[in-house]
Structures are given as structure tokens and as C-alpha cells.
Amino acid sequence: METKTAATLFEALTSEARLSIFRLLVKYAPEGLVAGELSRLLDIPKTNLSFHLKTLVHSGLISMEREGRNTRYRANIPLMLDIIGYLTAECCTGNPCQCQAYRAASDVDPRFLPLRTPPSHNHGGTRPMHSTPSPNTTADTPHSEGQRTDEQVRELVRANYAAIATGNHSCCCSGKRSGQNDPFRLAQSVGYDAKTLDRLPEGANMGLSCGNPVAIAALREGQVVLDLGCGGGFDVFQAGEKVREAGHVIGVDMTQEMIGKARKNLEQYEKFTGLHNVEFRLGEIEHLPVADASVDVVLSNCVINLSPDKAQVWREVFRVLKPGGKVSVSDQALLKPLPDNVRGMVAALVGCVAGAILVEETRALMEAAGFSKIILTPRSDYVRNMQNWNDPLYRQIAEALPEGRELSEYITSLSIEAWK
Ligand SMILES: C[S@@+](CC[C@H](N)C(=O)[O-])C[C@H]1O[C@@H](n2cnc3c(N)ncnc32)[C@H](O)[C@@H]1O
């Protein structure tokens, strides 16, 4: 939107009456209201109303349509969103993390916050009217994590991993993580062998793992495997080679950009291996797009800590597993509670630290979901390596700890095995 257009629109709204009319029509979108209803609901005499309606119609902010003896008015919702986009498109340019932090601190319901990606600028003028359905409403449970709602946590996580998937991760908070700078070294340090890594499609390993769930899964030919938060398909492709053509691997991720990347990698995987046994589904691990009792092994690598509703994740894992099915998960966990200042750090949240819970809390959630045989093995090497490599996030977190405290006292990588 051009500044001249924006100025005209704002000018049309510089009256208490017109603002009230426009907001009421937004509330009643997409049906709109007839003049008599507007007059009654706003307590504005019809004679005054028609002047304001004319100004708003002229600006394009609302439309009018004859309906017998009445005239129906509707808000131009796409144009309203364009105005919001005009104000916010360049918000915190170059500092996406800061921007996310401000958004998370806002009282505005996240469903109505501006788009995470900048709107397209291919229309310089006023947007035409069309009936846009109201935004999707997702449940938004109040959540104590750094004073953020569940939906805000999800949005922060999604925005961060979308930026990583598209290579736009110039985050002000932590810069490029050490794992992302050298994904090969990171993967080797958590036990992936060089030969396996060399076989992966280029870009499947983004240095986002914190363990090796494939190794603990002991996969067999013919098994059905599910990877929660699959990213670019790192563990999915490895599992695919193990279960062969008779098996099947499903990767689920809630970030559209990650799924897009994984599907691109899939072409390379199929060409290289000749296998057609892998698929990627867009979805949240709290609401898995997977049938009941259909999976032999659930994998996940450094993801569950990011979920604002871990109890629901474990219930879903239990639901999709076949009786006797296995959980092989690597994740971050806490050995003792993190100080509040670290829990509130956006970079620590999206960097798989601030959302982590105590090892024993994980056990309790899994038991509540129905698991009885559970083996939890803390592994200190991941955090130690991050510190040795001077990872910017781990350095930042270490600096935020009370004096004399070590990061390794708080956080560990955790291998989680369980059977249904
Ligand atoms: C740290 S990365 C790990 C990616 C992959 N497992 C790997 O090791 O390369 C976390 C991934 O989990 C996804 N994710 C985070 N929370 C999720 C949720 N609640 N539902 C589905 N995917 C989620 C993110 O989009 C991201 O791709």
C-alpha cells in the first residue's frame, strides 16, 4: 500500500462516529448491516449516519449494496488487513527476535496480530471487496511460560523455524547457532556416523538435533515410524532407509516452510535410494494427523520441549502407537528449575531450553498418558559440546544464571524410551 492511499484511509477514519461504524461492520463481517441496524446499534440518527457512510464508502473502507428498500454495508476486511500490514510490515527489520518478543508482550489476541511474513506489495491501490471468512479460531489456553499464552509460544516457535527453513535466520538474539554453522559436526557429536550423514539429502541436516533417537529406536524392516517435529526430514530419511520399502515413515511438523523443505529433500531421497516409503504431513504434535494404533515407533528429536502442552503431546503419542509400540525420543530436559529471567528469554525458548521441563515431570506426564515401562537417560555431552563450541545462545544463557552457577547444573539432553 502506498503512503498516499494509507493517508486517505486514515483520514476517512478521523471521526469517532466513522471509527465506530467501521468497527461495528468489522464485527458483523461478512454479512454486514443495513443502515437502520447501524443507526439503532450506534444510536446515531439516520440523517447524520448517511454522511459518515458516504465518506467511508468513498474511501473504499466499506461497500454498499442495495437490498430492496434497504442498503447493506460491509467492511472491506482485506483492506483493513492491508492497513495493519502497512503499519507493521517493517517492524523490527533485521531484528526478528526482538519483533517476536514485542508481539508476545502485546495484549492483542495473537489471532489478530499482523502476518508474520511481510505482506506482498504488488497492489498499490485499494483492495477490492470480497467476503472473507472470520479468522480461524484456535483455543488459546492461558499459559505461564514467561507470561505467554500457548498460542503465542507456538507462534514464536513457528516463526523462528520458518526463518531457519528459508535461510532468513539473522536473529538478533543469538545469531546463527553453532549447530547450524556446522550441522555435520553437531550430528556426529550426538552419535550419527559420517557414512549415514553423507547419504542424506542436502539440507536435511540443519544442525537442530540434540540427540540420536534413530540409534535408540533399533528400527526393523517393515515398521511404521512417526517423527514428531521432523524439520527438514533429518531422522525421517534415516528411518526410511532402515524400514525399507515394506515400511513407512511419516514426518509431522507444524511449520509450513519446514514441510516445504522436507518435501523438496524427499525428491532427492527417492532418487538416491530408490525408496518410496516416506511422507510429510503438516500438523501439530498436540493434534497428530495420524490414525489411532497405527504406528510401531515414535521418534522425535529436540521438539517436545517446544510444545506449550506436553501432556497433550504424550496423550497423542500413546493414542497413535500400536499396542507394544515404542517411543524413542531425544529432547532437552531440566535437572532443576531455570531462573525466571532465563525462562522468559525468547531466544532460550525457541532454542530448546526455556520450554524444557524436569526429567521427573516428563516421567509423570508419560505415566499419566498411559505409559508404564519408561527409561529416561540424561546425557550431559550435548550441553558440554555447546559450551565448548561457544554457542551464542548457551553463552547468553550462562551469563544470565546466578553467579557461580553452571549451565550443566540445569539443562541436559535426555533419551526417552517407553513402550505402550
Ligand atoms: C529443533 S527443530 C528439530 C527438527 C528435527 N527434528 C531435526 O532434528 O532436525 C524443531 C522442529 O519442531 C517443529 N515444531 C515445534 N513445535 C511443534 C509442534 N507443537 N508441532 C509440530 N511441530 C513442531 C518446528 O517447526 C521445527 O521444525
XYZ file of C-alpha atoms and ligand atoms in Angstrom:
447
model
C 0.000 0.000 0.000
C 1.275 3.430 -0.869
C 1.580 6.118 1.768
C -0.843 8.369 -0.112
C -3.509 5.644 -0.078
C -2.858 4.928 3.602
C -3.176 8.641 4.461
C -6.550 8.831 2.651
C -7.808 5.817 4.571
C -6.680 7.134 7.933
C -8.274 10.473 7.104
C -11.585 8.736 6.459
C -11.389 7.279 9.947
C -10.668 10.543 11.782
C -14.097 10.801 13.359
C -15.462 8.974 16.377
C -18.648 8.118 14.501
C -16.871 6.709 11.437
C -14.479 4.655 13.573
C -17.479 3.200 15.440
C -19.305 2.405 12.184
C -16.262 0.728 10.677
C -15.538 -1.337 13.795
C -19.158 -2.440 14.052
C -19.133 -3.564 10.414
C -15.893 -5.458 11.043
C -17.657 -7.173 13.944
C -20.596 -8.117 11.724
C -18.457 -9.286 8.781
C -19.035 -10.863 6.372
C -22.851 -10.260 6.401
C -22.656 -6.570 7.248
C -25.586 -4.430 8.454
C -28.320 -2.345 6.850
C -28.460 1.385 7.595
C -31.373 1.051 10.042
C -29.493 -1.535 12.123
C -26.368 0.640 12.181
C -28.385 3.643 13.293
C -30.062 1.654 16.079
C -26.930 -0.130 17.338
C -24.804 3.023 17.381
C -27.571 5.388 18.414
C -26.745 7.762 15.550
C -29.663 9.494 13.787
C -30.070 8.274 10.193
C -29.516 11.764 8.782
C -26.035 12.018 10.403
C -25.255 8.424 9.595
C -25.630 8.792 5.850
C -22.928 11.472 5.725
C -20.434 9.222 7.513
C -21.378 6.179 5.442
C -20.812 8.131 2.243
C -17.294 9.125 3.363
C -16.435 5.555 4.274
C -17.810 4.140 1.010
C -15.892 6.765 -0.934
C -12.630 5.737 0.781
C -13.190 2.044 -0.040
C -13.209 1.031 3.625
C -16.794 -0.174 3.333
C -19.022 -1.220 0.456
C -22.749 -0.690 -0.096
C -25.287 -2.914 -1.824
C -28.999 -2.232 -2.500
C -31.307 -4.806 -0.913
C -34.877 -3.890 -1.911
C -35.661 -0.728 0.037
C -32.586 -1.119 2.250
C -28.900 -0.549 1.721
C -26.482 -3.086 3.180
C -22.984 -2.004 4.233
C -19.980 -4.266 4.628
C -16.445 -3.661 5.920
C -13.625 -4.224 3.448
C -11.709 -6.772 5.543
C -8.807 -7.330 3.099
C -8.241 -3.584 3.034
C -8.343 -3.425 6.827
C -5.619 -6.108 6.954
C -3.612 -4.191 4.382
C -3.701 -1.121 6.610
C -2.413 -3.157 9.546
C 0.241 -4.620 7.252
C 1.199 -1.130 6.077
C 1.846 -0.070 9.681
C 3.728 -3.178 10.717
C 5.418 -4.605 7.604
C 8.841 -3.273 8.506
C 8.543 -3.780 12.232
C 11.958 -4.606 13.767
C 13.529 -5.171 10.348
C 16.776 -7.043 10.821
C 15.806 -7.936 14.386
C 13.147 -10.614 14.016
C 13.607 -11.976 17.536
C 13.065 -8.581 19.086
C 9.969 -8.194 16.967
C 8.625 -11.544 18.141
C 9.292 -10.563 21.739
C 7.290 -7.367 21.335
C 4.448 -9.261 19.712
C 4.437 -11.783 22.514
C 4.330 -8.949 25.058
C 1.296 -7.398 23.369
C -2.178 -7.855 24.838
C -3.677 -8.271 21.376
C -5.091 -11.727 20.806
C -2.397 -13.474 18.665
C -5.081 -14.451 16.130
C -5.368 -10.799 15.228
C -1.713 -9.858 15.225
C -0.337 -8.926 11.807
C 1.046 -11.539 9.482
C 4.402 -12.990 10.425
C 5.676 -12.672 6.879
C 5.580 -9.253 5.229
C 2.501 -8.758 3.058
C 3.049 -8.651 -0.701
C 3.405 -5.185 -2.114
C 2.005 -5.936 -5.525
C -1.080 -3.793 -5.105
C -0.502 -0.122 -4.784
C -4.127 0.917 -4.513
C -7.265 -0.024 -2.698
C -8.101 -3.721 -2.358
C -11.356 -4.887 -3.927
C -14.064 -6.211 -1.638
C -14.670 -9.897 -1.254
C -16.323 -11.779 1.521
C -13.516 -13.002 3.751
C -14.458 -15.504 6.435
C -13.550 -14.596 10.005
C -10.061 -15.734 11.062
C -9.728 -19.309 12.263
C -10.232 -19.527 15.949
C -7.904 -21.846 17.806
C -8.201 -22.486 21.509
C -5.803 -20.287 23.405
C -5.252 -21.514 26.896
C -3.615 -19.078 29.323
C -0.068 -20.268 29.902
C 2.502 -19.221 32.434
C 5.655 -19.754 30.275
C 7.284 -16.324 30.524
C 3.754 -14.808 30.707
C 2.903 -16.059 27.201
C -0.218 -17.806 26.040
C 0.080 -21.217 24.387
C -0.722 -19.649 21.052
C 1.993 -17.016 21.471
C 4.550 -19.706 22.285
C 3.505 -21.649 19.180
C 3.743 -18.551 17.002
C 7.218 -17.667 18.292
C 8.405 -21.209 17.652
C 6.820 -21.381 14.216
C 8.259 -18.014 13.130
C 11.735 -18.995 14.296
C 11.759 -22.345 12.469
C 10.183 -20.856 9.360
C 13.101 -18.403 9.262
C 15.590 -21.250 9.693
C 13.933 -23.300 6.936
C 14.048 -20.425 4.485
C 17.559 -19.348 5.458
C 16.377 -15.983 6.819
C 17.592 -16.586 10.323
C 19.511 -13.412 11.063
C 18.318 -13.473 14.622
C 19.390 -10.595 16.825
C 19.234 -12.706 19.954
C 21.679 -15.436 19.196
C 22.959 -15.078 15.667
C 23.476 -18.371 13.903
C 23.685 -21.243 16.356
C 26.860 -23.290 16.420
C 24.940 -26.370 15.232
C 23.612 -24.525 12.217
C 27.098 -23.357 11.341
C 28.401 -26.909 11.365
C 25.487 -29.374 11.282
C 27.772 -32.256 10.384
C 29.947 -31.809 13.477
C 26.882 -31.415 15.707
C 25.252 -34.581 14.346
C 28.467 -36.558 14.764
C 28.788 -35.348 18.344
C 25.400 -36.863 19.228
C 26.265 -40.177 17.613
C 25.310 -40.047 13.920
C 28.008 -41.674 11.799
C 29.601 -39.887 8.870
C 28.531 -42.530 6.333
C 24.846 -42.132 7.257
C 25.090 -38.351 7.203
C 26.701 -38.406 3.754
C 23.703 -40.294 2.354
C 21.175 -37.678 3.480
C 19.633 -35.183 1.048
C 21.451 -31.884 1.120
C 19.817 -29.566 3.645
C 18.037 -32.304 5.632
C 20.519 -31.840 8.463
C 20.148 -28.288 9.714
C 22.010 -28.804 12.972
C 18.788 -28.786 15.006
C 19.087 -32.107 16.831
C 20.089 -32.696 20.434
C 20.365 -36.486 20.399
C 20.068 -39.563 18.227
C 16.604 -41.120 18.524
C 17.172 -43.323 15.468
C 20.022 -45.049 17.255
C 17.905 -45.921 20.298
C 14.940 -46.978 18.164
C 16.630 -50.110 16.707
C 14.309 -49.924 13.686
C 13.430 -53.025 11.683
C 12.329 -53.593 8.119
C 8.578 -53.199 7.615
C 7.889 -50.923 10.605
C 5.671 -47.841 10.556
C 7.551 -44.884 12.060
C 6.373 -41.406 13.017
C 8.749 -38.449 13.590
C 7.337 -35.586 15.687
C 8.641 -32.170 14.570
C 10.553 -33.641 11.638
C 12.073 -30.369 10.386
C 13.750 -30.964 7.010
C 13.428 -34.745 7.390
C 16.764 -35.443 9.103
C 15.647 -38.518 11.093
C 12.806 -39.403 8.706
C 15.176 -40.215 5.826
C 17.440 -42.270 8.069
C 14.440 -44.206 9.368
C 13.209 -44.706 5.791
C 16.418 -46.482 4.843
C 16.055 -48.775 7.856
C 12.413 -49.817 7.404
C 12.899 -50.237 3.627
C 10.101 -50.408 1.059
C 7.922 -52.643 3.253
C 7.889 -49.973 5.968
C 6.604 -46.432 6.070
C 7.810 -43.208 7.732
C 5.653 -40.150 8.428
C 7.188 -36.812 9.379
C 4.898 -34.247 11.048
C 5.789 -30.596 11.510
C 3.649 -27.527 12.181
C 5.878 -25.135 10.203
C 4.782 -24.906 6.587
C 8.263 -23.803 5.490
C 9.860 -26.860 7.139
C 7.399 -29.212 5.483
C 8.107 -27.476 2.155
C 11.825 -28.030 2.654
C 11.341 -31.662 3.702
C 9.213 -32.368 0.610
C 11.934 -30.906 -1.605
C 14.501 -33.124 0.126
C 12.202 -36.094 -0.441
C 12.743 -35.919 -4.214
C 16.496 -36.301 -3.666
C 15.951 -39.150 -1.177
C 13.752 -41.110 -3.575
C 16.174 -40.621 -6.454
C 19.183 -41.626 -4.371
C 17.713 -44.624 -2.541
C 15.007 -45.764 -4.980
C 12.665 -45.996 -1.957
C 9.134 -44.533 -1.900
C 8.291 -45.029 1.750
C 8.350 -41.527 3.268
C 5.751 -38.771 3.557
C 5.486 -35.414 5.315
C 2.324 -34.035 6.921
C 1.703 -30.506 8.132
C 0.305 -30.596 11.669
C 0.802 -30.009 15.363
C 2.170 -32.752 17.557
C -0.597 -31.947 20.046
C -3.147 -32.947 17.382
C -1.391 -35.552 15.266
C -2.792 -36.105 11.765
C -2.294 -39.848 12.276
C -4.755 -42.719 12.916
C -5.151 -44.474 16.289
C -2.895 -47.502 16.972
C -1.188 -47.297 13.580
C 2.490 -46.655 14.440
C 5.266 -49.043 15.584
C 7.833 -46.442 16.634
C 7.518 -42.743 17.515
C 10.717 -40.742 17.061
C 11.349 -37.118 17.947
C 14.492 -35.032 18.112
C 14.597 -31.833 20.160
C 10.943 -30.877 19.705
C 8.692 -31.747 22.660
C 10.378 -29.076 24.833
C 8.957 -26.528 22.361
C 5.366 -27.603 22.940
C 3.259 -25.490 25.303
C 1.072 -28.559 26.025
C 3.373 -31.508 26.657
C 0.689 -33.542 28.442
C -1.382 -33.483 25.264
C 1.661 -34.498 23.165
C 2.187 -37.603 25.290
C -1.522 -38.474 25.120
C -1.300 -38.216 21.336
C 1.841 -40.387 21.208
C 0.055 -43.039 23.270
C -3.022 -42.839 21.028
C -1.178 -43.379 17.720
C 1.100 -46.188 18.933
C 0.115 -49.800 18.336
C -0.020 -51.939 21.492
C 3.623 -52.847 22.188
C 4.797 -49.866 20.097
C 7.924 -47.967 21.118
C 8.866 -44.358 21.924
C 12.437 -43.287 21.004
C 12.836 -39.619 21.710
C 15.733 -37.245 22.293
C 14.886 -33.943 23.921
C 16.152 -31.273 26.254
C 15.229 -31.574 29.942
C 15.899 -29.784 33.195
C 17.794 -31.123 36.182
C 16.485 -28.224 38.284
C 14.150 -25.277 37.511
C 15.626 -22.456 35.444
C 15.656 -18.941 36.901
C 12.732 -16.761 35.714
C 14.952 -14.453 33.652
C 16.100 -17.411 31.516
C 12.584 -18.860 31.255
C 11.406 -15.526 29.871
C 14.070 -15.284 27.135
C 12.577 -15.726 23.661
C 15.898 -16.999 22.296
C 16.066 -19.609 25.061
C 12.508 -20.704 24.293
C 12.974 -21.181 20.549
C 16.480 -22.539 21.196
C 15.014 -25.561 23.040
C 15.981 -24.567 26.601
C 13.339 -22.364 28.282
C 10.433 -24.682 27.443
C 12.136 -27.780 28.821
C 10.695 -29.433 31.924
C 12.214 -31.506 34.723
C 13.173 -35.096 33.906
C 10.714 -36.365 36.515
C 7.935 -34.148 35.142
C 8.396 -35.886 31.789
C 8.011 -39.248 33.500
C 4.837 -38.077 35.272
C 3.278 -36.824 32.016
C 4.112 -40.081 30.245
C 2.646 -42.150 33.070
C -0.498 -40.031 33.059
C -0.785 -40.655 29.302
C -0.711 -44.423 29.919
C 2.943 -45.496 29.568
C 4.246 -47.868 32.230
C 7.670 -49.019 31.025
C 9.720 -45.822 30.764
C 13.509 -45.410 30.600
C 14.916 -41.877 30.925
C 18.656 -41.393 30.385
C 20.211 -37.925 30.840
C 23.179 -37.241 28.511
C 25.447 -34.408 29.504
C 27.625 -34.375 26.352
C 25.306 -32.205 24.234
C 25.300 -29.237 26.624
C 29.023 -29.637 27.237
C 29.702 -29.517 23.490
C 27.529 -26.441 23.043
C 29.542 -24.677 25.703
C 32.873 -25.842 24.290
C 31.840 -24.543 20.872
C 30.933 -21.221 22.413
C 27.382 -21.472 21.080
C 25.951 -17.914 21.259
C 22.689 -18.987 22.914
C 24.319 -21.158 25.545
C 26.775 -18.352 26.276
C 23.898 -15.895 26.663
C 22.018 -18.252 28.990
C 25.127 -18.984 31.045
C 25.639 -15.242 31.521
C 22.054 -14.875 32.763
C 22.467 -17.519 35.503
C 23.100 -16.533 39.133
C 26.782 -16.077 39.892
C 28.704 -19.292 40.371
C 26.040 -21.450 38.703
C 26.843 -23.722 35.751
C 24.573 -24.421 32.795
C 25.154 -28.160 33.189
C 23.514 -27.996 36.655
C 20.242 -27.046 34.963
C 19.967 -28.494 31.483
C 20.668 -31.858 29.886
C 19.865 -33.782 26.764
C 17.532 -36.697 27.594
C 16.988 -40.046 25.870
C 13.418 -41.197 26.359
C 12.378 -44.783 25.720
C 8.973 -46.238 26.513
C 6.574 -48.945 25.350
C 2.806 -48.941 25.052
C 14.699 -28.045 16.929
S 13.825 -28.385 15.437
C 14.152 -30.111 15.229
C 13.937 -30.593 13.816
C 14.291 -32.042 13.537
N 13.707 -32.940 14.497
C 15.797 -32.220 13.477
O 16.349 -32.853 14.392
O 16.402 -31.731 12.532
C 12.135 -28.337 15.981
C 11.107 -28.610 14.899
O 9.878 -28.915 15.529
C 8.810 -28.209 14.923
N 7.807 -27.987 15.975
C 7.955 -27.296 17.117
N 6.843 -27.358 17.865
C 5.961 -28.117 17.169
C 4.621 -28.538 17.415
N 3.984 -28.180 18.529
N 4.007 -29.297 16.482
C 4.663 -29.655 15.342
N 5.920 -29.275 15.053
C 6.575 -28.521 15.958
C 9.455 -26.946 14.388
O 8.723 -26.411 13.320
C 10.833 -27.453 13.961
O 10.837 -27.887 12.640
